């Protein structure tokens, strides 16, 4: 266990002049300040762990400046197609997930997906009385992580080689499971290895969008305590999930990412994109810095076909699609057309209005549906004082035992997203299926 060399306060001073190159200790303090600004850090234990663990040791392939960038991951392995297979996750996401985990000294923690750095943060927080196990499917990662953990002063972390779909041998159940790879399902091993009342924090894929969800194991189900938008590398092994990228412009400049196999003809959507654009505006506004992740999750959990429209910068510059497609714009689609969520600035304010760009012969109808959904979210849910609830049940749970909400059936689980309504809106939503 590494000694805590830096005491973190709410106003960590920057002690060096900006003109001198900063060393790792200084960069670490700056990163912590940035994490606070981003609201990724909430309390002292997680901040102290970030102050104690030398992140640059776990990312030797980049400069210390790059290693300590609060919002950047460091890719450590890529597949033949260039896709990231392993990375040291971005500090902002790690901080948010560690806060979601509500860790305490003495806890037993399982990390799924290794790299070393996050496991070291976990070891700092649970302390010498706790126990951290990290499992990874990739032999290279499993060779590297313990070496870097030992170098950084955390030799007690146990790193296991295997597919996290299976239970970890020779371990008692864990108080916390932190999944650091995108998951579409929660295999039985995760339920079984979690104590009753324990918490799993998992980046859960829901129709192409990902939320890190903190779920407590309570009486045979997993109950949402918090969820936040995030992005992660994809799960490999038995839990790998098929997503489809339907290319709808030359050179894969623009595409629709959908959950599962293709269920529409990319050529027809490409025809639609080449045709005229229909715009529709909702009258629903958002402030300059106000988050609206919940709107996008709401759009993702409406009945009907849904995907994310994605584009490369040149396609945006050519005005083929809105800039929102750079980030993955929530999209409703049919056999012949699609409609995606955009915004436009409200003149003379720092506010924006939500609207829709749509293409294809049925553009007007698709746009009307998305605008209606935006207005429903604004009228019934946005101001209810409650966010969406995400609850996970075993796959064998019958319909009548599920709460009302949007149901996403997986191999091992049934994921339900429920949209609470305000006091003026009784929730009569029947269960709908994705
Ligand atoms: C984002 S990286 C982990 C980051 C790491 N926790 C850190 O300290 O920043 C995700 C890892 O998950 C691993 N992985 C993917 N599928 C897996 C599976 N089925 N079981 C175990 N590990 C898996 C990958 O090999 C990769 O190393």
CSV table of C-alpha atoms and ligand atoms in Angstrom, one decimal:
chain,number,residue,atom,x,y,z
A,1,UNK,CA,0.0,0.0,0.0
A,2,UNK,CA,1.4,3.4,-1.0
A,3,UNK,CA,1.6,6.1,1.6
A,4,UNK,CA,-0.8,9.0,1.0
A,5,UNK,CA,1.8,11.7,0.1
A,6,UNK,CA,-0.6,14.5,-0.9
A,7,UNK,CA,-3.4,15.7,1.3
A,8,UNK,CA,-6.3,16.8,-0.9
A,9,UNK,CA,-8.4,19.8,0.1
A,10,UNK,CA,-11.2,21.4,-1.7
A,11,UNK,CA,-8.9,24.1,-3.0
A,12,UNK,CA,-5.7,22.2,-3.9
A,13,UNK,CA,-3.3,25.0,-4.7
A,14,UNK,CA,-1.2,24.9,-7.8
A,15,UNK,CA,2.2,25.3,-6.3
A,16,UNK,CA,4.4,25.5,-9.5
A,17,UNK,CA,4.5,28.3,-12.0
A,18,UNK,CA,2.7,27.5,-15.2
A,19,UNK,CA,5.9,28.2,-17.2
A,20,UNK,CA,7.9,25.3,-15.6
A,21,UNK,CA,7.1,21.8,-16.9
A,22,UNK,CA,5.0,20.2,-14.2
A,23,UNK,CA,6.0,16.9,-12.7
A,24,UNK,CA,3.7,14.0,-12.0
A,25,UNK,CA,2.8,15.1,-8.5
A,26,UNK,CA,1.8,18.6,-9.8
A,27,UNK,CA,-0.1,17.1,-12.7
A,28,UNK,CA,-2.0,14.8,-10.3
A,29,UNK,CA,-3.1,17.8,-8.3
A,30,UNK,CA,-4.3,19.6,-11.4
A,31,UNK,CA,-6.2,16.5,-12.5
A,32,UNK,CA,-8.0,16.4,-9.2
A,33,UNK,CA,-8.9,20.0,-9.5
A,34,UNK,CA,-10.3,19.3,-13.0
A,35,UNK,CA,-12.2,16.3,-11.7
A,36,UNK,CA,-13.8,18.5,-9.0
A,37,UNK,CA,-14.7,21.1,-11.7
A,38,UNK,CA,-16.4,18.3,-13.7
A,39,UNK,CA,-18.3,17.2,-10.5
A,40,UNK,CA,-16.8,13.7,-11.0
A,41,UNK,CA,-15.4,13.8,-7.4
A,42,UNK,CA,-17.9,14.1,-4.5
A,43,UNK,CA,-16.1,13.1,-1.3
A,44,UNK,CA,-12.7,12.8,0.3
A,45,UNK,CA,-11.9,9.0,0.0
A,46,UNK,CA,-12.0,8.9,-3.8
A,47,UNK,CA,-10.1,12.2,-4.1
A,48,UNK,CA,-7.4,10.9,-1.7
A,49,UNK,CA,-7.0,7.8,-3.7
A,50,UNK,CA,-6.5,9.8,-6.9
A,51,UNK,CA,-3.9,11.9,-5.0
A,52,UNK,CA,-2.1,8.8,-3.8
A,53,UNK,CA,-1.9,6.6,-6.9
A,54,UNK,CA,0.7,7.5,-9.6
A,55,UNK,CA,-1.4,7.2,-12.8
A,56,UNK,CA,1.5,7.7,-15.1
A,57,UNK,CA,3.1,4.4,-14.0
A,58,UNK,CA,0.1,2.6,-15.5
A,59,UNK,CA,0.3,4.5,-18.8
A,60,UNK,CA,4.0,4.3,-19.8
A,61,UNK,CA,3.2,4.7,-23.5
A,62,UNK,CA,2.2,8.3,-23.1
A,63,UNK,CA,3.7,11.4,-21.5
A,64,UNK,CA,2.7,12.3,-17.9
A,65,UNK,CA,0.7,15.3,-19.3
A,66,UNK,CA,-1.4,12.9,-21.4
A,67,UNK,CA,-1.7,10.3,-18.6
A,68,UNK,CA,-3.1,13.0,-16.2
A,69,UNK,CA,-5.7,14.5,-18.7
A,70,UNK,CA,-8.9,14.3,-16.7
A,71,UNK,CA,-11.1,13.4,-19.6
A,72,UNK,CA,-8.9,11.2,-21.7
A,73,UNK,CA,-8.4,7.4,-21.7
A,74,UNK,CA,-5.1,5.9,-22.7
A,75,UNK,CA,-5.6,3.1,-25.2
A,76,UNK,CA,-3.1,0.3,-24.4
A,77,UNK,CA,-4.3,-2.3,-27.0
A,78,UNK,CA,-6.1,-2.3,-30.3
A,79,UNK,CA,-7.6,-5.0,-32.4
A,80,UNK,CA,-6.8,-5.7,-36.1
A,81,UNK,CA,-9.6,-3.3,-37.2
A,82,UNK,CA,-8.1,-0.5,-35.0
A,83,UNK,CA,-10.9,-0.7,-32.4
A,84,UNK,CA,-9.7,-0.2,-28.8
A,85,UNK,CA,-9.6,-3.5,-26.9
A,86,UNK,CA,-8.0,-2.3,-23.7
A,87,UNK,CA,-7.3,1.1,-22.1
A,88,UNK,CA,-6.6,2.9,-18.9
A,89,UNK,CA,-10.1,4.5,-18.6
A,90,UNK,CA,-10.5,8.3,-18.4
A,91,UNK,CA,-10.1,9.6,-14.8
A,92,UNK,CA,-13.4,11.4,-15.0
A,93,UNK,CA,-15.3,8.2,-15.7
A,94,UNK,CA,-13.2,6.3,-13.1
A,95,UNK,CA,-13.9,8.9,-10.4
A,96,UNK,CA,-17.7,8.9,-11.2
A,97,UNK,CA,-17.9,5.1,-11.0
A,98,UNK,CA,-15.9,5.0,-7.8
A,99,UNK,CA,-18.2,7.6,-6.2
A,100,UNK,CA,-21.2,5.5,-7.5
A,101,UNK,CA,-19.7,2.4,-5.8
A,102,UNK,CA,-19.9,4.0,-2.3
A,103,UNK,CA,-16.8,2.0,-1.2
A,104,UNK,CA,-15.6,1.7,2.4
A,105,UNK,CA,-12.5,0.4,4.1
A,106,UNK,CA,-12.4,-3.3,4.6
A,107,UNK,CA,-14.7,-4.1,1.6
A,108,UNK,CA,-14.1,-7.0,-0.8
A,109,UNK,CA,-14.2,-5.7,-4.4
A,110,UNK,CA,-14.1,-7.4,-7.8
A,111,UNK,CA,-13.1,-5.3,-10.8
A,112,UNK,CA,-14.0,-6.7,-14.2
A,113,UNK,CA,-11.5,-5.5,-16.8
A,114,UNK,CA,-8.0,-4.8,-15.7
A,115,UNK,CA,-5.4,-2.2,-16.4
A,116,UNK,CA,-4.0,-1.8,-12.9
A,117,UNK,CA,-4.7,1.9,-12.2
A,118,UNK,CA,-8.4,1.6,-11.2
A,119,UNK,CA,-7.5,-1.5,-9.1
A,120,UNK,CA,-4.9,0.6,-7.3
A,121,UNK,CA,-7.5,3.3,-6.6
A,122,UNK,CA,-9.8,0.6,-5.3
A,123,UNK,CA,-7.0,-0.8,-3.1
A,124,UNK,CA,-6.4,2.7,-1.7
A,125,UNK,CA,-10.0,3.2,-0.7
A,126,UNK,CA,-10.7,-0.3,0.8
A,127,UNK,CA,-7.3,-0.2,2.6
A,128,UNK,CA,-5.2,-3.1,4.0
A,129,UNK,CA,-8.3,-4.7,5.6
A,130,UNK,CA,-10.0,-4.9,2.2
A,131,UNK,CA,-9.4,-7.2,-0.8
A,132,UNK,CA,-9.3,-6.3,-4.5
A,133,UNK,CA,-9.5,-8.9,-7.3
A,134,UNK,CA,-9.3,-7.8,-10.9
A,135,UNK,CA,-10.2,-10.2,-13.8
A,136,UNK,CA,-9.3,-9.7,-17.5
A,137,UNK,CA,-9.9,-11.9,-20.6
A,138,UNK,CA,-6.7,-10.7,-22.3
A,139,UNK,CA,-3.4,-12.4,-21.5
A,140,UNK,CA,-1.3,-9.3,-22.3
A,141,UNK,CA,-3.3,-7.2,-19.9
A,142,UNK,CA,-3.0,-9.9,-17.2
A,143,UNK,CA,0.7,-10.0,-17.7
A,144,UNK,CA,1.1,-6.2,-17.6
A,145,UNK,CA,-1.3,-5.2,-14.8
A,146,UNK,CA,0.3,-7.0,-11.8
A,147,UNK,CA,3.7,-5.8,-12.9
A,148,UNK,CA,2.6,-2.1,-12.9
A,149,UNK,CA,0.6,-2.6,-9.7
A,150,UNK,CA,3.8,-3.9,-8.0
A,151,UNK,CA,5.8,-1.0,-9.4
A,152,UNK,CA,3.3,1.5,-8.0
A,153,UNK,CA,3.2,-0.2,-4.6
A,154,UNK,CA,0.0,-2.4,-4.8
A,155,UNK,CA,1.3,-6.0,-4.9
A,156,UNK,CA,-1.6,-7.3,-2.9
A,157,UNK,CA,-4.2,-6.8,-5.7
A,158,UNK,CA,-5.0,-10.3,-7.2
A,159,UNK,CA,-5.2,-10.2,-11.0
A,160,UNK,CA,-6.9,-13.2,-12.6
A,161,UNK,CA,-6.9,-14.3,-16.2
A,162,UNK,CA,-10.4,-15.3,-17.4
A,163,UNK,CA,-13.7,-14.4,-19.0
A,164,UNK,CA,-15.8,-12.6,-16.3
A,165,UNK,CA,-18.8,-14.5,-17.5
A,166,UNK,CA,-17.6,-17.2,-15.2
A,167,UNK,CA,-17.2,-17.0,-11.4
A,168,UNK,CA,-13.7,-16.2,-9.9
A,169,UNK,CA,-12.3,-19.4,-8.3
A,170,UNK,CA,-11.4,-19.4,-4.6
A,171,UNK,CA,-13.2,-16.2,-3.6
A,172,UNK,CA,-16.0,-15.4,-1.2
A,173,UNK,CA,-18.8,-13.2,-2.5
A,174,UNK,CA,-17.8,-9.5,-3.0
A,175,UNK,CA,-19.3,-6.4,-1.4
A,176,UNK,CA,-18.8,-4.5,-4.7
A,177,UNK,CA,-18.4,-5.4,-8.3
A,178,UNK,CA,-17.0,-2.7,-10.6
A,179,UNK,CA,-17.4,-3.5,-14.3
A,180,UNK,CA,-15.0,-1.4,-16.4
A,181,UNK,CA,-16.0,-2.7,-19.9
A,182,UNK,CA,-19.3,-2.1,-21.7
A,183,UNK,CA,-21.9,-4.8,-20.8
A,184,UNK,CA,-25.1,-5.6,-22.6
A,185,UNK,CA,-26.1,-8.3,-20.0
A,186,UNK,CA,-25.4,-9.3,-16.4
A,187,UNK,CA,-24.4,-13.0,-16.3
A,188,UNK,CA,-25.5,-15.2,-13.3
A,189,UNK,CA,-21.9,-15.2,-12.0
A,190,UNK,CA,-22.1,-11.5,-11.2
A,191,UNK,CA,-25.3,-12.0,-9.1
A,192,UNK,CA,-23.9,-15.0,-7.3
A,193,UNK,CA,-20.6,-13.3,-6.5
A,194,UNK,CA,-22.3,-10.2,-5.0
A,195,UNK,CA,-23.5,-10.3,-1.3
A,196,UNK,CA,-27.1,-9.4,-0.6
A,197,UNK,CA,-27.3,-5.6,-0.3
A,198,UNK,CA,-24.0,-5.4,-2.3
A,199,UNK,CA,-23.6,-3.0,-5.2
A,200,UNK,CA,-22.5,-3.5,-8.8
A,201,UNK,CA,-21.5,-0.5,-10.9
A,202,UNK,CA,-21.8,-1.4,-14.6
A,203,UNK,CA,-21.6,0.4,-17.9
A,204,UNK,CA,-24.9,-0.9,-19.3
A,205,UNK,CA,-25.7,-0.8,-23.0
A,206,UNK,CA,-29.3,0.1,-23.7
A,207,UNK,CA,-30.1,0.3,-27.4
A,208,UNK,CA,-26.7,1.7,-28.2
A,209,UNK,CA,-26.5,4.2,-25.4
A,210,UNK,CA,-24.4,3.5,-22.3
A,211,UNK,CA,-25.0,4.5,-18.7
A,212,UNK,CA,-22.8,3.5,-15.8
A,213,UNK,CA,-25.5,2.2,-13.4
A,214,UNK,CA,-25.1,1.7,-9.7
A,215,UNK,CA,-27.3,-1.3,-8.9
A,216,UNK,CA,-28.0,-2.7,-5.4
A,217,UNK,CA,-28.8,-6.4,-5.0
A,218,UNK,CA,-32.1,-6.4,-3.2
A,219,UNK,CA,-34.5,-9.4,-2.9
A,220,UNK,CA,-33.7,-11.1,-6.2
A,221,UNK,CA,-33.4,-8.0,-8.3
A,222,UNK,CA,-30.9,-5.2,-8.9
A,223,UNK,CA,-32.2,-1.7,-8.1
A,224,UNK,CA,-30.8,1.5,-9.6
A,225,UNK,CA,-29.2,4.0,-7.2
A,226,UNK,CA,-27.6,6.3,-9.8
A,227,UNK,CA,-26.8,6.3,-13.5
A,228,UNK,CA,-24.6,8.5,-15.7
A,229,UNK,CA,-23.8,8.7,-19.3
A,230,UNK,CA,-20.5,7.0,-20.3
A,231,UNK,CA,-18.6,5.2,-23.1
A,232,UNK,CA,-16.5,2.0,-22.8
A,233,UNK,CA,-14.7,-0.5,-24.8
A,234,UNK,CA,-16.8,-3.5,-25.8
A,235,UNK,CA,-17.1,-6.8,-23.8
A,236,UNK,CA,-15.3,-9.7,-25.4
A,237,UNK,CA,-15.9,-13.4,-24.7
A,238,UNK,CA,-19.2,-15.1,-24.0
A,239,UNK,CA,-20.8,-11.7,-23.0
A,240,UNK,CA,-19.9,-10.0,-26.3
A,241,UNK,CA,-22.9,-8.4,-28.0
A,242,UNK,CA,-23.5,-7.7,-31.6
A,243,UNK,CA,-24.1,-4.1,-32.7
A,244,UNK,CA,-24.5,-3.2,-36.4
A,245,UNK,CA,-23.2,-0.1,-38.1
A,246,UNK,CA,-25.3,0.5,-41.2
A,247,UNK,CA,-23.2,2.7,-43.5
A,248,UNK,CA,-25.5,5.2,-45.2
A,249,UNK,CA,-22.9,7.5,-46.9
A,250,UNK,CA,-19.8,6.8,-48.9
A,251,UNK,CA,-16.7,5.7,-47.0
A,252,UNK,CA,-18.6,5.1,-43.8
A,253,UNK,CA,-18.9,8.8,-43.3
A,254,UNK,CA,-22.3,8.5,-41.8
A,255,UNK,CA,-24.0,5.4,-40.3
A,256,UNK,CA,-26.7,4.2,-38.0
A,257,UNK,CA,-25.5,2.2,-35.1
A,258,UNK,CA,-28.2,-0.3,-33.9
A,259,UNK,CA,-28.4,-2.8,-31.2
A,260,UNK,CA,-28.3,-6.3,-32.7
A,261,UNK,CA,-28.5,-7.5,-36.3
A,262,UNK,CA,-29.6,-5.2,-39.2
A,263,UNK,CA,-33.4,-4.9,-39.4
A,264,UNK,CA,-33.6,-2.3,-42.1
A,265,UNK,CA,-32.0,-1.8,-45.6
A,266,UNK,CA,-29.0,0.5,-45.4
A,267,UNK,CA,-29.4,1.3,-49.2
A,268,UNK,CA,-32.8,2.8,-48.6
A,269,UNK,CA,-31.6,4.9,-45.7
A,270,UNK,CA,-28.7,6.1,-47.9
A,271,UNK,CA,-31.3,7.1,-50.5
A,272,UNK,CA,-33.2,8.9,-47.8
A,273,UNK,CA,-30.1,10.8,-46.7
A,274,UNK,CA,-29.4,11.9,-50.3
A,275,UNK,CA,-33.0,13.3,-50.5
A,276,UNK,CA,-34.4,16.5,-48.9
A,277,UNK,CA,-34.3,17.1,-45.1
A,278,UNK,CA,-37.5,17.8,-43.1
A,279,UNK,CA,-37.1,19.9,-39.9
A,280,UNK,CA,-39.4,20.0,-37.0
A,281,UNK,CA,-39.0,22.0,-33.7
A,282,UNK,CA,-40.5,21.1,-30.3
A,283,UNK,CA,-40.6,24.5,-28.5
A,284,UNK,CA,-38.8,22.6,-25.6
A,285,UNK,CA,-35.7,24.5,-24.6
A,286,UNK,CA,-32.6,23.7,-22.5
A,287,UNK,CA,-30.1,26.0,-20.8
A,288,UNK,CA,-26.5,26.3,-22.0
A,289,UNK,CA,-25.0,24.0,-19.4
A,290,UNK,CA,-28.1,22.0,-18.4
A,291,UNK,CA,-27.6,18.3,-19.0
A,292,UNK,CA,-30.2,16.4,-20.9
A,293,UNK,CA,-28.9,12.9,-20.8
A,294,UNK,CA,-32.3,11.8,-19.5
A,295,UNK,CA,-34.0,13.1,-22.7
A,296,UNK,CA,-31.7,10.9,-24.8
A,297,UNK,CA,-32.4,7.9,-22.6
A,298,UNK,CA,-36.1,8.6,-22.8
A,299,UNK,CA,-35.9,8.7,-26.6
A,300,UNK,CA,-34.0,5.4,-26.5
A,301,UNK,CA,-36.6,3.7,-24.4
A,302,UNK,CA,-39.7,4.5,-26.5
A,303,UNK,CA,-41.4,1.7,-28.4
A,304,UNK,CA,-40.3,1.3,-32.0
A,305,UNK,CA,-37.0,1.0,-33.8
A,306,UNK,CA,-34.1,3.1,-32.4
A,307,UNK,CA,-30.4,3.7,-33.1
A,308,UNK,CA,-27.7,6.3,-33.0
A,309,UNK,CA,-26.8,8.3,-36.1
A,310,UNK,CA,-23.0,8.7,-36.2
A,311,UNK,CA,-20.9,10.8,-38.6
A,312,UNK,CA,-17.3,11.7,-39.1
A,313,UNK,CA,-16.3,15.4,-39.1
A,314,UNK,CA,-16.1,15.8,-42.9
A,315,UNK,CA,-19.7,14.7,-43.3
A,316,UNK,CA,-20.7,17.4,-40.7
A,317,UNK,CA,-18.6,20.0,-42.4
A,318,UNK,CA,-20.3,19.1,-45.8
A,319,UNK,CA,-23.6,19.7,-44.0
A,320,UNK,CA,-24.7,16.1,-44.8
A,321,UNK,CA,-25.8,15.7,-41.2
A,322,UNK,CA,-26.0,17.9,-38.0
A,323,UNK,CA,-23.0,18.1,-35.7
A,324,UNK,CA,-24.9,16.1,-33.2
A,325,UNK,CA,-24.1,13.0,-35.2
A,326,UNK,CA,-20.5,13.4,-34.1
A,327,UNK,CA,-21.6,12.3,-30.7
A,328,UNK,CA,-24.3,9.8,-31.7
A,329,UNK,CA,-27.7,11.4,-32.2
A,330,UNK,CA,-30.7,9.5,-30.9
A,331,UNK,CA,-32.6,8.3,-34.0
A,332,UNK,CA,-35.9,6.7,-34.7
A,333,UNK,CA,-36.0,4.8,-38.0
A,334,UNK,CA,-38.2,2.8,-40.4
A,335,UNK,CA,-37.7,0.7,-43.5
A,336,UNK,CA,-37.3,3.9,-45.6
A,337,UNK,CA,-36.3,6.8,-43.4
A,338,UNK,CA,-35.0,8.2,-40.2
A,339,UNK,CA,-35.4,11.1,-37.8
A,340,UNK,CA,-32.8,12.3,-35.3
A,341,UNK,CA,-32.6,14.7,-32.3
A,342,UNK,CA,-30.8,18.0,-32.9
A,343,UNK,CA,-30.8,21.4,-31.2
A,344,UNK,CA,-30.7,25.0,-32.5
A,345,UNK,CA,-29.7,28.1,-30.6
A,346,UNK,CA,-32.5,30.4,-29.3
A,347,UNK,CA,-31.6,33.8,-30.7
A,348,UNK,CA,-30.1,36.3,-28.1
A,349,UNK,CA,-30.0,33.7,-25.3
A,350,UNK,CA,-27.6,31.0,-24.2
A,351,UNK,CA,-30.5,28.5,-24.6
A,352,UNK,CA,-31.2,25.9,-27.3
A,353,UNK,CA,-34.4,24.3,-28.6
A,354,UNK,CA,-34.7,20.6,-29.3
A,355,UNK,CA,-35.8,19.6,-32.7
A,356,UNK,CA,-35.6,16.9,-35.3
A,357,UNK,CA,-33.9,16.4,-38.8
A,358,UNK,CA,-35.6,13.7,-40.8
A,359,UNK,CA,-35.1,12.1,-44.2
A,360,UNK,CA,-37.1,9.7,-46.4
A,361,UNK,CA,-40.7,9.4,-47.7
A,362,UNK,CA,-42.0,9.0,-44.1
A,363,UNK,CA,-39.8,11.9,-42.7
A,364,UNK,CA,-42.7,14.0,-41.6
A,365,UNK,CA,-44.4,11.2,-39.6
A,366,UNK,CA,-41.1,10.1,-38.0
A,367,UNK,CA,-40.2,13.7,-37.1
A,368,UNK,CA,-43.7,14.2,-35.5
A,369,UNK,CA,-43.1,11.1,-33.4
A,370,UNK,CA,-39.8,12.3,-32.1
A,371,UNK,CA,-41.1,15.8,-31.4
A,372,UNK,CA,-44.0,14.3,-29.5
A,373,UNK,CA,-41.6,12.2,-27.4
A,374,UNK,CA,-39.5,15.3,-26.6
A,375,UNK,CA,-42.7,17.1,-25.5
A,376,UNK,CA,-43.8,14.1,-23.4
A,377,UNK,CA,-40.5,14.0,-21.7
A,378,UNK,CA,-40.6,17.7,-21.0
A,379,UNK,CA,-44.2,17.7,-19.8
A,380,UNK,CA,-44.4,14.5,-17.8
A,381,UNK,CA,-40.9,13.5,-16.6
A,382,UNK,CA,-38.4,16.3,-16.8
A,383,UNK,CA,-39.7,18.2,-13.8
A,384,UNK,CA,-41.0,15.2,-11.8
A,385,UNK,CA,-38.1,15.5,-9.4
A,386,UNK,CA,-37.1,11.9,-10.2
A,387,UNK,CA,-34.9,10.4,-12.9
A,388,UNK,CA,-35.5,7.2,-14.8
A,389,UNK,CA,-35.2,4.0,-12.7
A,390,UNK,CA,-33.3,1.1,-14.2
A,391,UNK,CA,-34.1,-2.2,-12.6
A,392,UNK,CA,-32.6,-5.6,-13.6
A,393,UNK,CA,-34.5,-8.9,-13.0
A,394,UNK,CA,-33.5,-12.5,-13.8
A,395,UNK,CA,-34.5,-13.6,-17.3
A,396,UNK,CA,-37.1,-16.1,-15.8
A,397,UNK,CA,-39.1,-13.3,-14.2
A,398,UNK,CA,-42.7,-13.4,-15.6
A,399,UNK,CA,-44.2,-10.2,-17.1
A,400,UNK,CA,-46.7,-9.8,-14.2
A,401,UNK,CA,-43.8,-9.6,-11.7
A,402,UNK,CA,-42.3,-6.7,-13.6
A,403,UNK,CA,-43.0,-3.0,-12.9
A,404,UNK,CA,-44.5,-0.9,-15.6
A,405,UNK,CA,-41.8,0.4,-18.0
A,406,UNK,CA,-39.8,-0.2,-21.1
A,407,UNK,CA,-38.5,-3.8,-21.1
A,408,UNK,CA,-35.3,-4.9,-22.7
A,409,UNK,CA,-34.9,-8.7,-22.7
A,410,UNK,CA,-31.4,-10.1,-22.6
A,411,UNK,CA,-30.1,-13.7,-22.4
A,412,UNK,CA,-29.7,-13.7,-18.6
A,413,UNK,CA,-31.8,-10.7,-17.5
A,414,UNK,CA,-34.7,-8.4,-18.1
A,415,UNK,CA,-33.8,-4.7,-17.9
A,416,UNK,CA,-36.7,-2.3,-17.1
A,417,UNK,CA,-36.5,1.4,-17.5
A,418,UNK,CA,-39.3,3.2,-15.6
A,419,UNK,CA,-40.0,6.9,-16.1
A,420,UNK,CA,-41.5,8.4,-12.9
A,421,UNK,CA,-44.0,11.1,-13.4
A,422,UNK,CA,-44.6,14.2,-11.3
A,423,UNK,CA,-47.5,14.5,-8.7
A,424,UNK,CA,-49.8,15.6,-11.5
A,425,UNK,CA,-49.2,12.6,-13.7
A,426,UNK,CA,-50.2,9.2,-12.4
A,427,UNK,CA,-48.1,6.5,-14.2
A,428,UNK,CA,-50.4,4.3,-16.2
A,429,UNK,CA,-47.7,3.2,-18.6
A,430,UNK,CA,-48.1,-0.4,-19.5
A,431,UNK,CA,-45.0,-2.5,-20.0
A,432,UNK,CA,-43.6,-2.0,-23.5
A,433,UNK,CA,-41.0,-4.0,-25.2
A,434,UNK,CA,-37.7,-3.1,-26.9
B,1,LIG,C1,-11.4,-0.2,-20.3
B,1,LIG,S1,-10.3,-1.6,-20.0
B,1,LIG,C2,-10.2,-1.7,-18.3
B,1,LIG,C3,-9.7,-0.5,-17.6
B,1,LIG,C4,-9.1,-0.7,-16.3
B,1,LIG,N1,-10.1,-1.2,-15.3
B,1,LIG,C5,-8.4,0.6,-15.7
B,1,LIG,O1,-7.7,0.4,-14.7
B,1,LIG,O2,-8.5,1.7,-16.3
B,1,LIG,C6,-11.5,-3.0,-20.3
B,1,LIG,C7,-10.8,-4.3,-20.2
B,1,LIG,O3,-11.9,-5.3,-20.2
B,1,LIG,C8,-11.3,-6.5,-20.7
B,1,LIG,N2,-12.4,-7.4,-21.0
B,1,LIG,C9,-13.2,-7.4,-22.1
B,1,LIG,N3,-14.1,-8.4,-22.1
B,1,LIG,C10,-13.8,-9.1,-20.9
B,1,LIG,C11,-14.4,-10.3,-20.3
B,1,LIG,N4,-15.4,-10.9,-20.9
B,1,LIG,N5,-13.9,-10.7,-19.1
B,1,LIG,C12,-12.9,-10.0,-18.5
B,1,LIG,N6,-12.3,-8.9,-19.1
B,1,LIG,C13,-12.8,-8.5,-20.2
B,1,LIG,C14,-10.5,-6.1,-21.8
B,1,LIG,O4,-9.5,-7.0,-22.1
B,1,LIG,C15,-9.9,-4.7,-21.3
B,1,LIG,O5,-8.6,-4.9,-20.8
